[in-house]
Amino acid sequence: MKAIGLALAVIFLLDHVRESSALSIQDGNQNMRTSGSRRAHATRAVGVAEEKCRAAGNCLEKLDLDGAVGWSWGAKDRCDASDPNCGSDGKLRDAPLIGENVPDTLGCPITHIVEMSLAIGRSDEDCTIRMGLYGNDGIADSVKEFLELVSPSGITTTSKLMFENGVGIEAMPVSLSRGGILSQIVPGELMDFGIPLQSNVYARSKRLSKAGENFRPQPRPKALNGVPVLRKHDVAGLISIPGKGVGYGGTGYESDDACFESSFQITAKAIPAMDKEGRRVIGQVLDEQSMANLARVASLPVKKGFRGVIPGQKSGPPLQKVVLSGLDVRKVKSEPETESAETNTETAES
């Protein structure tokens, strides 16, 4: 029913566009007869995904509404979305963003360091964000869960018996190093990371078109209760997870397959509303370059689709796909800011 409703909406909009175009042509012809020949030019910037679906004629099937309906990132007054200085407002900046100040630790000891490398579209631009985790002070379970998410071994919540000996059952752990992406941006405010669909990640790993009926996604981990709040979401550069832990982001009604789509967020400014939502800070960005990279990625143009016509809705997935191209995890020794030699590194699948 949802697909039928979407199709009817698109047909209505396309008919409206055709009617508007016909009226414009008639008006134009009348004006040309009365006041001479006049010509107007309009150019539009088109994303890579939209180019592909328009060429294949399957924008609606791919749910690329920008391509299906004709909405676009911009027109002649919009900057090229692939330009590093192109902002979310379509304006070209004179210089790269500097970023906010590195957050104060407020006495929270850093126990682990995670370096997350991001690949933006098809560019060679290097965007690495270096994060420190607060693994002590009562939130060790939250940090442990996050470390499992960013490790190659991943999170496994199905029973060991089913996972190893289930007859005909296909499953795999959930890890950001396999299929992790920047799923949503609220421009200038926050970035949301996760794994959109476990089934798609599994299918790609097996070189299949779809996961199949025997695939079983990992359910949400057991909810974490009674975890203390170390600090508020009062500055840019804080690592935030849902109050109940990884897997409980979004609306909370997502299927098991999609429950890790909103695994963690990074603030690009102070957001007190995140405290009211019960979210918990488990770490922070560690250096100036990472803060500059954070500001850069948080200002990427987003694909709005239907959101673009709803007042107040400005968030969306990045116009250029952003994937996690590398994750490096180090454990910190007892001395502050001293890293051990033990390292886990894994490259994400794009």
Short mmCIF file of C-alpha atoms in Angstrom, two decimals:
data_model
loop_
_atom_site.label_atom_id
_atom_site.label_comp_id
_atom_site.label_asym_id
_atom_site.label_seq_id
_atom_site.Cartn_x
_atom_site.Cartn_y
_atom_site.Cartn_z
CA MET A 1 0.00 0.00 0.00
CA LYS A 2 2.88 2.34 0.79
CA ALA A 3 4.35 1.73 -2.70
CA ILE A 4 0.95 2.38 -4.35
CA GLY A 5 0.52 5.60 -2.40
CA LEU A 6 4.03 6.74 -3.34
CA ALA A 7 3.39 5.96 -7.00
CA LEU A 8 0.10 7.91 -6.98
CA ALA A 9 1.82 10.86 -5.32
CA VAL A 10 4.57 10.87 -7.93
CA ILE A 11 2.05 10.59 -10.79
CA PHE A 12 0.11 13.53 -9.36
CA LEU A 13 3.24 15.64 -9.06
CA LEU A 14 4.42 14.75 -12.56
CA ASP A 15 0.98 15.65 -14.00
CA HIS A 16 1.16 18.94 -12.09
CA VAL A 17 4.62 19.62 -13.51
CA ARG A 18 3.41 18.86 -17.06
CA GLU A 19 0.38 21.14 -16.65
CA SER A 20 2.57 23.91 -15.25
CA SER A 21 5.02 23.46 -18.12
CA ALA A 22 2.20 23.64 -20.69
CA LEU A 23 0.85 26.84 -19.15
CA SER A 24 4.35 28.31 -19.09
CA ILE A 25 4.83 27.52 -22.78
CA GLN A 26 1.47 29.09 -23.66
CA ASP A 27 2.27 32.19 -21.63
CA GLY A 28 5.71 32.32 -23.21
CA ASN A 29 4.31 32.14 -26.73
CA GLN A 30 1.83 34.90 -25.92
CA ASN A 31 4.60 37.10 -24.50
CA MET A 32 6.78 36.50 -27.54
CA ARG A 33 3.95 37.62 -29.83
CA THR A 34 3.32 40.77 -27.81
CA SER A 35 6.73 41.89 -26.66
CA GLY A 36 9.31 40.10 -28.80
CA SER A 37 11.42 37.02 -28.26
CA ARG A 38 12.66 36.41 -24.73
CA ARG A 39 14.63 33.38 -23.52
CA ALA A 40 15.39 32.23 -19.96
CA HIS A 41 18.05 29.75 -18.92
CA ALA A 42 17.99 27.43 -15.91
CA THR A 43 20.69 24.91 -15.13
CA ARG A 44 20.56 22.31 -12.39
CA ALA A 45 23.20 20.35 -10.51
CA VAL A 46 22.50 16.62 -10.43
CA GLY A 47 23.97 14.05 -8.04
CA VAL A 48 25.67 10.85 -9.23
CA ALA A 49 22.86 8.60 -7.95
CA GLU A 50 20.27 10.71 -9.75
CA GLU A 51 22.27 10.59 -12.99
CA LYS A 52 22.40 6.79 -12.84
CA CYS A 53 18.72 6.25 -12.09
CA ARG A 54 17.62 8.78 -14.73
CA ALA A 55 19.79 7.04 -17.32
CA ALA A 56 18.36 3.64 -16.33
CA GLY A 57 14.83 5.00 -16.00
CA ASN A 58 14.34 3.45 -12.56
CA CYS A 59 14.42 6.44 -10.17
CA LEU A 60 11.04 5.52 -8.68
CA GLU A 61 12.07 1.90 -8.15
CA LYS A 62 15.24 3.09 -6.42
CA LEU A 63 13.16 5.53 -4.34
CA ASP A 64 15.29 8.40 -5.64
CA LEU A 65 12.50 10.98 -5.49
CA ASP A 66 14.77 13.82 -6.58
CA GLY A 67 15.28 12.02 -9.88
CA ALA A 68 11.72 10.70 -10.22
CA VAL A 69 9.93 13.98 -9.53
CA GLY A 70 12.54 16.42 -10.73
CA TRP A 71 13.59 17.99 -7.43
CA SER A 72 17.30 18.61 -7.44
CA TRP A 73 20.12 19.72 -5.20
CA GLY A 74 20.21 23.06 -6.88
CA ALA A 75 20.10 25.29 -9.89
CA LYS A 76 22.48 27.85 -11.33
CA ASP A 77 22.88 29.59 -7.96
CA ARG A 78 23.94 26.38 -6.14
CA CYS A 79 27.53 25.28 -5.70
CA ASP A 80 28.85 21.91 -6.87
CA ALA A 81 28.10 19.40 -4.08
CA SER A 82 31.46 17.68 -4.70
CA ASP A 83 33.40 20.89 -3.94
CA PRO A 84 34.95 20.70 -0.41
CA ASN A 85 33.89 24.31 0.18
CA CYS A 86 30.27 23.77 -0.87
CA GLY A 87 28.03 24.20 2.17
CA SER A 88 24.68 22.66 3.03
CA ASP A 89 23.00 25.96 2.08
CA GLY A 90 24.30 25.73 -1.49
CA LYS A 91 26.73 28.62 -0.97
CA LEU A 92 30.43 28.32 -1.75
CA ARG A 93 32.63 29.16 1.25
CA ASP A 94 35.70 31.36 0.78
CA ALA A 95 37.85 29.07 2.96
CA PRO A 96 37.62 25.65 4.66
CA LEU A 97 35.82 25.49 7.99
CA ILE A 98 38.05 25.72 11.06
CA GLY A 99 35.82 23.82 13.46
CA GLU A 100 34.84 24.43 17.08
CA ASN A 101 37.21 24.12 20.02
CA VAL A 102 38.27 20.65 21.14
CA PRO A 103 36.00 19.65 24.07
CA ASP A 104 37.41 19.67 27.59
CA THR A 105 37.43 16.15 29.07
CA LEU A 106 35.97 17.53 32.32
CA GLY A 107 38.11 15.03 34.18
CA CYS A 108 36.74 11.98 32.34
CA PRO A 109 39.67 9.62 31.65
CA ILE A 110 40.18 8.47 28.06
CA THR A 111 40.48 4.67 27.98
CA HIS A 112 40.30 3.99 24.23
CA ILE A 113 41.01 5.94 21.06
CA VAL A 114 39.07 5.29 17.84
CA GLU A 115 40.21 6.77 14.53
CA MET A 116 37.37 6.79 12.01
CA SER A 117 38.21 7.51 8.36
CA LEU A 118 35.43 8.70 6.07
CA ALA A 119 35.25 8.51 2.27
CA ILE A 120 33.11 11.26 0.72
CA GLY A 121 31.65 10.29 -2.64
CA ARG A 122 34.34 9.45 -5.16
CA SER A 123 36.82 12.05 -3.98
CA ASP A 124 40.26 11.36 -2.54
CA GLU A 125 39.57 13.72 0.34
CA ASP A 126 40.87 12.38 3.67
CA CYS A 127 38.47 12.98 6.55
CA THR A 128 39.61 11.28 9.74
CA ILE A 129 37.95 11.91 13.09
CA ARG A 130 39.93 10.88 16.17
CA MET A 131 37.70 10.06 19.13
CA GLY A 132 38.42 9.25 22.78
CA LEU A 133 36.09 7.05 24.84
CA TYR A 134 35.33 7.38 28.55
CA GLY A 135 35.66 3.71 29.52
CA ASN A 136 35.53 4.21 33.30
CA ASP A 137 33.26 6.02 35.76
CA GLY A 138 30.27 3.70 35.52
CA ILE A 139 29.74 3.69 31.74
CA ALA A 140 32.13 0.83 30.99
CA ASP A 141 29.26 -1.32 29.65
CA SER A 142 28.22 1.41 27.19
CA VAL A 143 31.79 1.85 25.96
CA LYS A 144 32.28 -1.93 25.71
CA GLU A 145 29.20 -2.16 23.50
CA PHE A 146 30.47 0.66 21.29
CA LEU A 147 33.90 -1.00 21.02
CA GLU A 148 32.24 -4.22 19.86
CA LEU A 149 30.37 -2.23 17.21
CA VAL A 150 33.57 -0.68 15.79
CA SER A 151 35.65 -3.87 16.02
CA PRO A 152 35.97 -6.43 13.19
CA SER A 153 34.42 -9.12 15.42
CA GLY A 154 31.28 -7.00 15.83
CA ILE A 155 28.16 -7.45 17.96
CA THR A 156 26.50 -10.87 18.21
CA THR A 157 23.18 -11.08 20.06
CA THR A 158 21.77 -14.36 18.72
CA SER A 159 22.41 -17.47 20.79
CA LYS A 160 25.73 -19.18 20.23
CA LEU A 161 23.90 -22.42 19.41
CA MET A 162 21.87 -20.80 16.63
CA PHE A 163 24.80 -18.76 15.36
CA GLU A 164 27.19 -21.71 15.07
CA ASN A 165 24.94 -24.75 14.70
CA GLY A 166 21.61 -23.46 13.43
CA VAL A 167 20.54 -25.71 10.58
CA GLY A 168 19.91 -23.56 7.50
CA ILE A 169 20.30 -20.32 9.46
CA GLU A 170 22.53 -17.62 7.99
CA ALA A 171 23.79 -14.74 10.14
CA MET A 172 26.78 -12.49 10.73
CA PRO A 173 27.90 -10.09 13.50
CA VAL A 174 27.09 -6.39 13.21
CA SER A 175 30.17 -4.20 12.71
CA LEU A 176 30.60 -0.66 11.44
CA SER A 177 33.66 -1.93 9.59
CA ARG A 178 31.25 -3.79 7.28
CA GLY A 179 28.72 -1.50 5.66
CA GLY A 180 28.90 1.37 8.14
CA ILE A 181 27.82 4.72 6.70
CA LEU A 182 26.96 8.27 7.66
CA SER A 183 23.20 7.79 7.40
CA GLN A 184 21.87 11.24 8.37
CA ILE A 185 23.10 14.81 8.75
CA VAL A 186 21.41 17.68 10.52
CA PRO A 187 23.52 20.41 8.87
CA GLY A 188 25.76 22.19 11.34
CA GLU A 189 24.29 20.25 14.28
CA LEU A 190 25.00 16.51 14.26
CA MET A 191 25.97 13.43 12.25
CA ASP A 192 24.28 10.03 12.64
CA PHE A 193 26.19 6.81 11.88
CA GLY A 194 25.07 3.21 11.56
CA ILE A 195 24.32 0.17 9.39
CA PRO A 196 21.10 0.75 7.39
CA LEU A 197 20.18 -2.91 6.76
CA GLN A 198 22.04 -5.97 8.01
CA SER A 199 20.57 -8.05 5.19
CA ASN A 200 22.15 -5.81 2.54
CA VAL A 201 25.56 -6.03 4.21
CA TYR A 202 25.31 -9.82 4.36
CA ALA A 203 24.22 -10.06 0.71
CA ARG A 204 27.15 -7.90 -0.44
CA SER A 205 29.61 -9.96 1.60
CA LYS A 206 28.37 -13.12 -0.17
CA ARG A 207 28.05 -11.40 -3.56
CA LEU A 208 24.33 -12.06 -3.64
CA SER A 209 21.52 -9.86 -4.91
CA LYS A 210 19.60 -10.43 -1.65
CA ALA A 211 20.23 -12.13 1.67
CA GLY A 212 17.59 -14.85 1.27
CA GLU A 213 14.89 -16.25 3.54
CA ASN A 214 17.35 -18.08 5.82
CA PHE A 215 19.15 -14.89 6.88
CA ARG A 216 18.60 -13.83 10.48
CA PRO A 217 19.66 -10.30 11.51
CA GLN A 218 21.12 -9.68 14.94
CA PRO A 219 18.45 -8.37 17.33
CA ARG A 220 19.07 -5.40 19.61
CA PRO A 221 21.40 -6.06 22.55
CA LYS A 222 19.92 -6.20 26.03
CA ALA A 223 18.95 -2.69 27.12
CA LEU A 224 21.38 -0.92 29.45
CA ASN A 225 19.67 0.51 32.52
CA GLY A 226 20.97 2.61 35.38
CA VAL A 227 23.91 4.00 33.40
CA PRO A 228 25.04 7.33 34.93
CA VAL A 229 25.19 10.57 32.95
CA LEU A 230 28.79 11.82 32.82
CA ARG A 231 28.19 15.09 30.99
CA LYS A 232 25.62 17.02 29.00
CA HIS A 233 25.49 17.54 25.24
CA ASP A 234 26.68 21.12 25.70
CA VAL A 235 29.52 21.43 23.15
CA ALA A 236 30.51 20.27 19.68
CA GLY A 237 32.55 17.10 19.31
CA LEU A 238 30.76 14.71 21.70
CA ILE A 239 30.07 11.03 20.97
CA SER A 240 26.48 10.15 21.87
CA ILE A 241 24.57 6.86 21.98
CA PRO A 242 20.90 6.12 22.80
CA GLY A 243 20.07 5.89 26.49
CA LYS A 244 19.40 2.13 26.31
CA GLY A 245 22.55 1.51 24.31
CA VAL A 246 23.54 0.75 20.72
CA GLY A 247 20.60 -0.55 18.70
CA TYR A 248 17.98 1.65 20.36
CA GLY A 249 18.28 4.74 18.15
CA GLY A 250 15.72 6.05 15.69
CA THR A 251 12.06 5.68 16.58
CA GLY A 252 12.58 2.49 18.57
CA TYR A 253 10.14 0.60 16.34
CA GLU A 254 12.62 -0.40 13.65
CA SER A 255 12.86 -4.08 12.68
CA ASP A 256 15.85 -6.13 13.81
CA ASP A 257 17.27 -5.73 10.31
CA ALA A 258 17.30 -1.92 10.64
CA CYS A 259 17.79 -1.47 14.39
CA PHE A 260 21.47 -0.44 14.02
CA GLU A 261 20.78 2.28 11.43
CA SER A 262 21.22 5.00 14.07
CA SER A 263 24.01 3.55 16.23
CA PHE A 264 25.75 6.72 17.42
CA GLN A 265 25.89 10.44 16.79
CA ILE A 266 28.55 13.15 16.92
CA THR A 267 27.52 16.66 17.86
CA ALA A 268 28.64 19.62 15.74
CA LYS A 269 27.23 22.12 18.27
CA ALA A 270 25.64 22.15 21.71
CA ILE A 271 22.30 20.29 21.58
CA PRO A 272 20.49 20.33 24.96
CA ALA A 273 17.55 18.46 23.39
CA MET A 274 19.69 15.32 23.29
CA ASP A 275 19.82 15.35 27.09
CA LYS A 276 16.02 15.47 27.21
CA GLU A 277 15.91 12.47 24.86
CA GLY A 278 17.89 10.48 27.43
CA ARG A 279 20.96 10.05 25.23
CA ARG A 280 24.37 9.51 26.87
CA VAL A 281 27.80 10.93 26.07
CA ILE A 282 30.47 8.21 26.00
CA GLY A 283 33.39 10.10 24.47
CA GLN A 284 34.65 13.09 22.52
CA VAL A 285 36.68 14.28 19.55
CA LEU A 286 40.33 14.71 20.54
CA ASP A 287 42.14 17.21 18.30
CA GLU A 288 41.76 20.36 16.19
CA GLN A 289 42.09 18.64 12.82
CA SER A 290 39.38 16.17 13.76
CA MET A 291 37.14 19.06 14.83
CA ALA A 292 37.76 20.73 11.46
CA ASN A 293 36.90 17.47 9.68
CA LEU A 294 33.78 17.18 11.83
CA ALA A 295 32.68 20.67 10.79
CA ARG A 296 33.40 19.83 7.14
CA VAL A 297 31.34 16.63 7.09
CA ALA A 298 28.50 18.11 9.17
CA SER A 299 28.12 20.88 6.56
CA LEU A 300 27.78 18.54 3.55
CA PRO A 301 24.75 19.12 1.31
CA VAL A 302 21.94 16.69 2.13
CA LYS A 303 19.37 14.99 -0.04
CA LYS A 304 16.01 16.21 1.19
CA GLY A 305 13.44 14.66 -1.18
CA PHE A 306 9.95 15.09 0.28
CA ARG A 307 11.52 16.67 3.37
CA GLY A 308 12.45 19.65 1.23
CA VAL A 309 8.81 20.75 0.99
CA ILE A 310 8.01 20.33 4.70
CA PRO A 311 8.80 23.45 6.79
CA GLY A 312 11.44 22.87 9.45
CA GLN A 313 12.71 19.60 7.94
CA LYS A 314 16.33 20.15 6.94
CA SER A 315 18.01 16.84 7.79
CA GLY A 316 18.67 13.98 5.41
CA PRO A 317 21.28 11.59 4.07
CA PRO A 318 24.34 13.26 2.51
CA LEU A 319 23.93 14.09 -1.17
CA GLN A 320 27.22 12.31 -1.77
CA LYS A 321 27.38 8.92 -0.04
CA VAL A 322 29.76 8.90 2.94
CA VAL A 323 31.09 5.50 4.05
CA LEU A 324 33.44 4.42 6.82
CA SER A 325 36.61 3.55 4.94
CA GLY A 326 38.69 2.68 8.00
CA LEU A 327 38.44 2.09 11.74
CA ASP A 328 41.45 1.93 14.03
CA VAL A 329 41.04 1.16 17.76
CA ARG A 330 43.74 1.60 20.40
CA LYS A 331 43.63 1.01 24.12
CA VAL A 332 45.13 3.74 26.28
CA LYS A 333 47.55 2.84 29.07
CA SER A 334 47.08 4.16 32.57
CA GLU A 335 49.14 7.26 31.74
CA PRO A 336 46.96 9.93 30.09
CA GLU A 337 47.13 10.16 26.30
CA THR A 338 49.54 7.19 26.03
CA GLU A 339 48.44 4.54 23.59
CA SER A 340 49.28 0.85 23.69
CA ALA A 341 50.71 -0.97 20.72
CA GLU A 342 47.67 -3.24 20.42
CA THR A 343 45.66 -2.17 17.40
CA ASN A 344 42.62 -3.46 15.53
CA THR A 345 42.17 -2.14 12.01
CA GLU A 346 39.50 -2.97 9.48
CA THR A 347 38.38 -1.32 6.24
CA ALA A 348 34.69 -0.87 5.68
CA GLU A 349 32.95 -2.09 2.57
CA SER A 350 31.56 0.72 0.48
#
